[in-house]
Short mmCIF file of C-alpha atoms in Angstrom, two decimals:
data_model
loop_
_atom_site.label_atom_id
_atom_site.label_comp_id
_atom_site.label_asym_id
_atom_site.label_seq_id
_atom_site.Cartn_x
_atom_site.Cartn_y
_atom_site.Cartn_z
CA MET A 1 267.32 -93.15 198.10
CA ILE A 2 271.11 -92.48 198.23
CA LEU A 3 271.87 -88.91 199.33
CA PRO A 4 274.85 -86.91 198.12
CA LYS A 5 277.85 -87.02 200.43
CA TYR A 6 277.27 -83.41 201.21
CA THR A 7 274.47 -80.81 201.28
CA TYR A 8 275.57 -77.79 199.28
CA LEU A 9 274.59 -74.19 199.88
CA ILE A 10 275.70 -70.82 198.53
CA SER A 11 274.88 -67.75 200.69
CA ASN A 12 275.34 -63.91 200.85
CA ARG A 13 273.99 -63.48 204.39
CA ALA A 14 276.16 -61.28 206.63
CA PRO A 15 277.50 -63.41 209.55
CA SER A 16 276.77 -60.60 212.01
CA ASP A 17 273.01 -60.35 211.00
CA PRO A 18 272.08 -63.06 208.54
CA ASP A 19 268.38 -62.06 208.54
CA ASN A 20 268.78 -58.41 207.46
CA TYR A 21 272.11 -57.75 205.77
CA ILE A 22 274.12 -58.80 202.77
CA GLY A 23 277.62 -60.02 203.25
CA PRO A 24 280.23 -61.66 201.04
CA VAL A 25 279.34 -64.80 199.10
CA THR A 26 280.20 -67.96 201.04
CA TYR A 27 280.17 -71.67 200.02
CA GLN A 28 278.88 -74.07 202.66
CA THR A 29 278.56 -77.76 203.09
CA ALA A 30 277.04 -80.15 205.66
CA PRO A 31 277.71 -83.88 205.72
CA ASN A 32 274.78 -86.09 205.04
CA ASN A 33 273.73 -89.37 206.46
CA ASN A 34 270.91 -91.58 205.13
CA HIS A 35 269.24 -91.91 208.47
CA ARG A 36 268.69 -88.26 209.38
CA PRO A 37 269.92 -86.09 206.64
CA TYR A 38 270.87 -82.47 206.84
CA LEU A 39 269.98 -81.87 210.49
CA SER A 40 272.60 -83.92 212.27
CA THR A 41 275.56 -81.51 211.61
CA PRO A 42 275.77 -77.76 211.07
CA PHE A 43 276.77 -76.09 207.70
CA LYS A 44 280.37 -75.04 207.55
CA VAL A 45 281.94 -72.43 205.33
CA VAL A 46 284.56 -73.89 203.03
CA PRO A 47 286.86 -72.38 200.29
CA SER A 48 285.18 -72.08 196.97
CA ASP A 49 287.61 -74.39 195.23
CA ALA A 50 287.17 -77.16 197.82
CA TRP A 51 283.41 -76.71 197.62
CA ASN A 52 283.35 -76.98 193.82
CA HIS A 53 285.73 -79.93 193.88
CA ALA A 54 283.49 -81.79 196.38
CA LEU A 55 280.46 -81.07 194.33
CA ALA A 56 281.97 -82.47 191.05
CA ALA A 57 283.25 -85.48 192.91
CA ASP A 58 279.81 -86.05 194.42
CA LEU A 59 278.25 -85.94 190.94
CA GLU A 60 280.95 -88.24 189.55
CA THR A 61 280.10 -90.84 192.18
CA ARG A 62 276.26 -90.51 191.72
CA TYR A 63 276.54 -90.87 187.88
CA ALA A 64 279.13 -93.66 187.97
CA GLY A 65 278.13 -96.27 185.30
CA SER A 66 275.52 -94.07 183.78
CA SER A 67 275.52 -92.24 180.54
CA ASP A 68 272.85 -89.85 181.71
CA VAL A 69 273.20 -86.07 181.57
CA TRP A 70 274.48 -84.62 184.82
CA ASP A 71 271.82 -82.59 186.63
CA ILE A 72 272.69 -79.57 188.82
CA ALA A 73 269.97 -77.32 190.17
CA PHE A 74 269.67 -74.37 192.33
CA TYR A 75 266.88 -73.44 194.77
CA ILE A 76 266.30 -69.68 195.59
CA HIS A 77 263.97 -69.22 198.55
CA GLY A 78 261.59 -66.30 199.11
CA TYR A 79 260.70 -63.69 201.67
CA ALA A 80 260.69 -64.15 205.41
CA THR A 81 263.05 -67.11 205.46
CA SER A 82 265.60 -67.37 208.23
CA GLU A 83 269.00 -68.98 207.79
CA ARG A 84 267.87 -72.15 209.38
CA TYR A 85 264.61 -72.31 207.45
CA ALA A 86 266.53 -71.88 204.23
CA GLN A 87 268.48 -74.96 205.21
CA LEU A 88 265.40 -77.00 206.25
CA GLY A 89 263.49 -75.95 203.12
CA LEU A 90 266.43 -77.21 201.02
CA GLU A 91 266.30 -80.49 202.82
CA SER A 92 262.65 -81.11 202.22
CA TYR A 93 262.55 -79.86 198.59
CA GLY A 94 265.79 -81.89 197.78
CA LEU A 95 264.32 -85.04 199.34
CA LEU A 96 261.07 -84.70 197.47
CA LEU A 97 262.77 -84.01 194.09
CA SER A 98 264.83 -87.10 194.59
CA SER A 99 261.73 -89.15 195.31
CA VAL A 100 260.17 -88.38 191.93
CA GLY A 101 263.16 -89.06 189.68
CA PHE A 102 265.75 -86.34 190.37
CA ASP A 103 267.68 -89.02 192.23
CA ARG A 104 271.21 -88.59 190.78
CA GLY A 105 271.20 -84.84 190.50
CA ILE A 106 272.18 -82.38 193.17
CA LEU A 107 270.10 -79.50 194.40
CA VAL A 108 272.16 -76.52 195.74
CA GLY A 109 270.54 -74.10 198.15
CA VAL A 110 270.81 -70.36 197.52
CA SER A 111 270.48 -68.49 200.76
CA TRP A 112 270.00 -64.72 201.13
CA PRO A 113 268.88 -62.26 203.89
CA SER A 114 265.09 -62.14 203.34
CA ASN A 115 263.92 -62.38 207.00
CA THR A 116 264.07 -58.61 207.27
CA TRP A 117 262.35 -56.06 209.33
CA THR A 118 260.21 -55.00 206.41
CA TYR A 119 259.01 -56.47 203.07
CA GLY A 120 260.78 -53.53 201.33
CA ASN A 121 264.13 -54.27 202.90
CA ALA A 122 263.87 -57.80 201.51
CA GLN A 123 263.15 -56.50 198.02
CA THR A 124 266.18 -54.30 198.30
CA ASN A 125 268.39 -57.19 199.41
CA ALA A 126 266.98 -59.41 196.49
CA ALA A 127 267.73 -56.76 193.95
CA THR A 128 271.28 -56.31 195.14
CA SER A 129 272.23 -60.03 195.12
CA LYS A 130 273.85 -60.14 191.70
CA ALA A 131 277.08 -61.47 193.16
CA LEU A 132 275.19 -64.40 194.67
CA LEU A 133 273.40 -65.22 191.41
CA SER A 134 276.59 -64.92 189.39
CA ALA A 135 278.30 -67.43 191.87
CA CYS A 136 275.60 -69.94 191.00
CA GLY A 137 276.43 -69.45 187.32
CA GLN A 138 280.14 -69.89 187.92
CA VAL A 139 279.48 -73.28 189.50
CA VAL A 140 277.71 -74.36 186.20
CA THR A 141 280.41 -72.93 184.09
CA ARG A 142 283.10 -74.72 186.06
CA LEU A 143 281.32 -78.02 185.92
CA ARG A 144 280.86 -77.81 182.13
CA ALA A 145 284.47 -76.87 181.62
CA ASN A 146 285.90 -79.60 183.78
CA ILE A 147 283.41 -82.41 182.91
CA GLY A 148 283.50 -81.69 179.17
CA ARG A 149 282.97 -85.37 178.24
CA ARG A 150 279.44 -85.21 179.55
CA PRO A 151 276.77 -82.57 179.22
CA VAL A 152 275.54 -80.79 182.40
CA ARG A 153 271.92 -79.74 182.66
CA ALA A 154 271.28 -76.67 184.77
CA THR A 155 267.98 -75.73 186.37
CA ILE A 156 266.95 -72.84 188.64
CA PHE A 157 263.98 -73.01 190.93
CA CYS A 158 262.76 -69.79 192.41
CA HIS A 159 260.08 -69.39 194.97
CA SER A 160 258.11 -66.29 195.85
CA MET A 161 260.45 -63.27 196.19
CA GLY A 162 263.30 -65.51 194.94
CA ASN A 163 261.83 -64.70 191.56
CA TYR A 164 262.40 -61.02 192.23
CA LEU A 165 266.10 -61.81 193.14
CA LEU A 166 266.58 -63.71 189.92
CA SER A 167 265.00 -61.14 187.63
CA MET A 168 266.40 -57.97 189.25
CA SER A 169 269.87 -59.47 189.72
CA LEU A 170 269.90 -60.29 185.98
CA VAL A 171 268.79 -56.74 185.13
CA ASN A 172 271.46 -55.37 187.50
CA GLY A 173 274.30 -57.25 185.78
CA ALA A 174 274.40 -60.73 187.12
CA THR A 175 275.83 -63.25 184.72
CA LEU A 176 274.74 -66.76 183.97
CA PRO A 177 275.85 -69.36 181.47
CA SER A 178 273.08 -71.05 179.45
CA ILE A 179 270.51 -72.47 181.91
CA ASP A 180 268.31 -75.22 180.61
CA SER A 181 265.15 -74.50 182.63
CA ILE A 182 263.95 -71.90 185.10
CA PHE A 183 260.91 -72.45 187.28
CA LEU A 184 259.14 -69.40 188.60
CA LEU A 185 257.17 -70.87 191.47
CA ALA A 186 254.56 -68.69 193.24
CA ALA A 187 256.40 -65.67 191.69
CA ASP A 188 256.14 -62.50 193.80
CA VAL A 189 256.85 -60.28 190.85
CA ASP A 190 254.76 -57.97 188.70
CA TYR A 191 252.31 -59.91 186.41
CA ALA A 192 253.21 -57.54 183.66
CA LEU A 193 256.75 -59.00 183.30
CA TRP A 194 256.25 -59.55 179.55
CA ASP A 195 254.21 -56.43 178.76
CA ARG A 196 256.31 -54.10 176.64
CA THR A 197 254.67 -51.07 178.29
CA SER A 198 255.54 -52.09 181.82
CA ALA A 199 258.46 -50.95 183.97
CA SER A 200 259.07 -54.53 184.81
CA TYR A 201 259.47 -55.60 181.19
CA PRO A 202 263.34 -55.67 181.31
CA GLN A 203 263.06 -58.28 184.16
CA GLY A 204 260.89 -60.48 181.87
CA VAL A 205 263.29 -60.15 178.94
CA ALA A 206 266.27 -61.00 181.24
CA VAL A 207 264.68 -64.09 182.53
CA ALA A 208 263.53 -65.41 179.13
CA LYS A 209 267.04 -64.90 177.70
CA ALA A 210 268.66 -66.77 180.63
CA ALA A 211 267.03 -70.15 179.95
CA GLY A 212 266.16 -72.56 177.24
CA HIS A 213 262.72 -72.84 178.83
CA VAL A 214 260.87 -70.85 181.54
CA TYR A 215 257.88 -72.27 183.45
CA VAL A 216 255.47 -70.13 185.38
CA LEU A 217 253.45 -71.90 188.03
CA TYR A 218 250.49 -69.83 189.26
CA THR A 219 247.19 -70.05 191.00
CA PRO A 220 244.59 -67.50 192.22
CA ASN A 221 244.21 -69.68 195.29
CA ASP A 222 247.50 -68.17 196.69
CA ALA A 223 246.28 -65.82 199.40
CA VAL A 224 249.88 -64.67 200.13
CA LEU A 225 250.29 -63.35 196.61
CA GLY A 226 246.78 -61.92 196.67
CA ASP A 227 247.89 -59.85 199.68
CA SER A 228 251.13 -58.94 197.92
CA GLY A 229 249.22 -57.56 195.07
CA TRP A 230 247.73 -55.00 197.46
CA VAL A 231 251.13 -54.23 198.97
CA ASN A 232 252.74 -53.62 195.60
CA TRP A 233 249.60 -52.12 193.94
CA VAL A 234 249.98 -54.61 191.05
CA TYR A 235 248.83 -58.20 190.44
CA ARG A 236 251.63 -60.76 191.09
CA LEU A 237 252.73 -63.24 188.37
CA GLY A 238 252.27 -66.33 190.67
CA TYR A 239 248.70 -65.30 191.43
CA TYR A 240 247.32 -64.09 188.15
CA GLY A 241 249.67 -65.54 185.51
CA ALA A 242 251.10 -63.17 182.89
CA LYS A 243 249.05 -60.00 182.18
CA SER A 244 246.33 -60.67 179.61
CA GLY A 245 247.37 -59.42 176.19
CA ALA A 246 251.14 -59.67 176.86
CA GLN A 247 252.90 -61.64 174.20
CA LEU A 248 254.91 -64.38 175.95
CA PRO A 249 258.34 -65.26 174.69
CA LYS A 250 258.30 -68.65 172.80
CA ASN A 251 260.12 -70.32 175.55
CA VAL A 252 257.86 -69.41 178.35
CA SER A 253 255.13 -71.72 179.47
CA GLN A 254 252.43 -70.97 182.09
CA ILE A 255 250.74 -73.71 184.23
CA ASP A 256 247.66 -72.94 186.33
CA TYR A 257 248.17 -75.47 189.15
CA SER A 258 244.93 -74.78 190.98
CA ALA A 259 243.95 -78.45 190.69
CA TRP A 260 246.70 -79.19 193.25
CA GLY A 261 247.29 -75.74 194.75
CA ASN A 262 244.06 -75.57 196.82
CA ASP A 263 243.20 -75.58 200.47
CA PRO A 264 242.12 -79.20 200.99
CA TYR A 265 244.90 -80.66 198.75
CA CYS A 266 247.60 -78.71 200.46
CA LEU A 267 246.62 -79.62 203.95
CA ASP A 268 247.93 -83.10 203.46
CA TYR A 269 251.45 -82.08 202.56
CA VAL A 270 252.47 -78.58 203.44
CA PRO A 271 253.68 -78.24 207.04
CA TYR A 272 251.09 -76.30 208.88
CA SER A 273 253.81 -74.04 210.41
CA TYR A 274 253.56 -72.32 207.01
CA TYR A 275 250.04 -71.08 208.02
CA ASN A 276 249.86 -67.42 208.95
CA THR A 277 246.93 -65.47 210.30
CA LEU A 278 247.06 -62.70 207.67
CA ALA A 279 246.74 -65.08 204.62
CA GLY A 280 245.01 -67.92 206.43
CA ARG A 281 245.24 -71.43 204.91
CA GLY A 282 245.97 -69.79 201.55
CA ALA A 283 249.51 -69.43 202.96
CA LEU A 284 249.77 -73.20 202.69
CA VAL A 285 248.92 -72.93 198.90
CA HIS A 286 251.74 -70.45 198.58
CA SER A 287 254.31 -73.14 199.57
CA SER A 288 252.53 -76.04 197.80
CA SER A 289 254.92 -76.09 194.78
CA LYS A 290 257.71 -77.09 197.24
CA PHE A 291 255.72 -79.82 199.03
CA VAL A 292 252.90 -81.29 196.99
CA PRO A 293 254.43 -84.37 195.20
CA ASP A 294 252.22 -83.97 192.20
CA LEU A 295 253.70 -80.48 191.60
CA ILE A 296 257.26 -81.61 192.32
CA SER A 297 256.72 -84.52 189.87
CA LEU A 298 255.59 -82.02 187.19
CA GLN A 299 258.65 -79.92 187.74
CA ASN A 300 260.97 -82.96 187.40
CA HIS A 301 259.17 -84.13 184.19
CA ALA A 302 259.56 -80.73 182.76
CA LEU A 303 263.17 -80.19 183.45
CA GLN A 304 264.03 -83.58 181.92
CA ASN A 305 261.77 -82.72 178.91
CA VAL A 306 259.98 -86.04 179.20
CA PRO A 307 256.22 -86.60 178.62
CA ARG A 308 254.08 -86.11 181.81
CA SER A 309 252.31 -89.48 181.14
CA SER A 310 251.34 -89.76 184.89
CA LEU A 311 251.58 -87.50 187.88
CA ASN A 312 250.49 -90.29 190.28
CA VAL A 313 253.32 -90.63 192.62
CA PRO A 314 252.06 -92.51 195.72
CA ALA A 315 255.55 -93.26 197.11
CA ALA A 316 256.44 -89.50 196.96
CA ARG A 317 253.17 -88.71 198.64
CA ASP A 318 254.03 -90.98 201.52
CA LEU A 319 257.53 -89.35 201.71
CA ALA A 320 255.97 -85.85 201.66
CA ARG A 321 253.95 -86.67 204.74
CA ILE A 322 257.01 -87.93 206.59
CA VAL A 323 259.05 -84.92 205.46
CA SER A 324 256.37 -82.51 206.69
CA LEU A 325 256.24 -84.18 210.01
CA ILE A 326 259.97 -84.59 210.81
CA SER A 327 261.79 -81.71 209.07
CA LEU A 328 259.92 -78.58 210.11
CA PRO A 329 257.93 -77.37 213.08
CA TRP A 330 254.59 -78.93 212.58
CA THR A 331 251.07 -78.51 213.86
CA PRO A 332 248.85 -81.08 212.22
CA GLY A 333 246.34 -79.69 209.75
CA LYS A 334 242.98 -81.24 208.86
CA PRO A 335 241.43 -83.00 207.34
CA VAL A 336 244.03 -85.92 207.40
CA ALA A 337 242.24 -88.15 204.92
CA ARG A 338 243.89 -88.23 201.46
CA LYS A 339 241.83 -86.87 198.58
CA SER A 340 242.21 -88.65 195.20
CA ALA A 341 244.70 -87.13 192.87
CA PRO A 342 243.23 -84.87 190.15
CA ALA A 343 243.47 -85.98 186.62
CA THR A 344 246.57 -84.89 184.71
CA LYS A 345 244.54 -82.67 182.45
CA GLY A 346 243.53 -80.61 185.48
CA ALA A 347 246.69 -78.37 185.01
CA GLY A 348 246.18 -76.00 182.13
CA VAL A 349 249.28 -75.12 180.11
CA LYS A 350 249.65 -72.04 178.03
CA ARG A 351 252.76 -71.52 175.86
CA GLY A 352 254.18 -68.38 174.50
CA LYS A 353 253.35 -67.45 170.87
CA GLY A 354 255.69 -66.45 168.23
#
């Protein structure tokens, strides 16, 4: 696996207090090495023009001799994520995406102040991050304008409260060019997103309009989102799926990933530091869409719009164990024995109706 020359990140964290307050949008890079990526050197803030130029040059090198579409993707993390954990999460997710076929594209981290004193403060920061989301869109627009000879495929991955950032920022005026796919992973947003009678309906409309296809990955095994439902007094989309009776837009698909998002399956791949006493081991399920290779393979197949003929990815599973062990603080979970992969048909897919 050949890594990009740099790791790329866009942030709106205030330098004086990156956990709690929004600051100006900054563009950051960290040099990679293929022996110990991401962790050997700190991220540095660079001018936006230099950042965009380096990104385009990196893609040019990675796709040299290939006629493939260029892939650029963005990963928006969720609640209670420190600045360093945002960087580490980008590392692990990027490595695992590369291992299942996203090997030429580049994943850009989107870092925002979510490790706040309260859950409500994080929601406020998410809802007022339109400049950050618009900056991501400008990256795509610039690539497409400067690399006109080749199409650029853009994807956004949002995890947990990162989905609230996406949807509320769009409602509040953030601008994006045409995005090919958006993945709502363990979405900590109202499950009535596409219910016309719901106050959150504008968020659902904005998300559906922003992308060619929207994928909702949900499971009732996610104890974190189960608890969030009580905090917000409404079921969460990543826990329940879209509210029954709501008419999904034609470009929205829902995938119940309980076949992989369950306690025994996640114990093998999700770093046990993601465990918390409030949600128990269901907290591992909450992060499974970023660590379980079967789920990451599903995402890669979907964004490339290729048949999911097989989700059996043994090499990626081996890498996932290594990533979990070396990239994040780790307390071994149990059992350590691998369970056999569930059949492909284990994931139910529901598509929007016209």
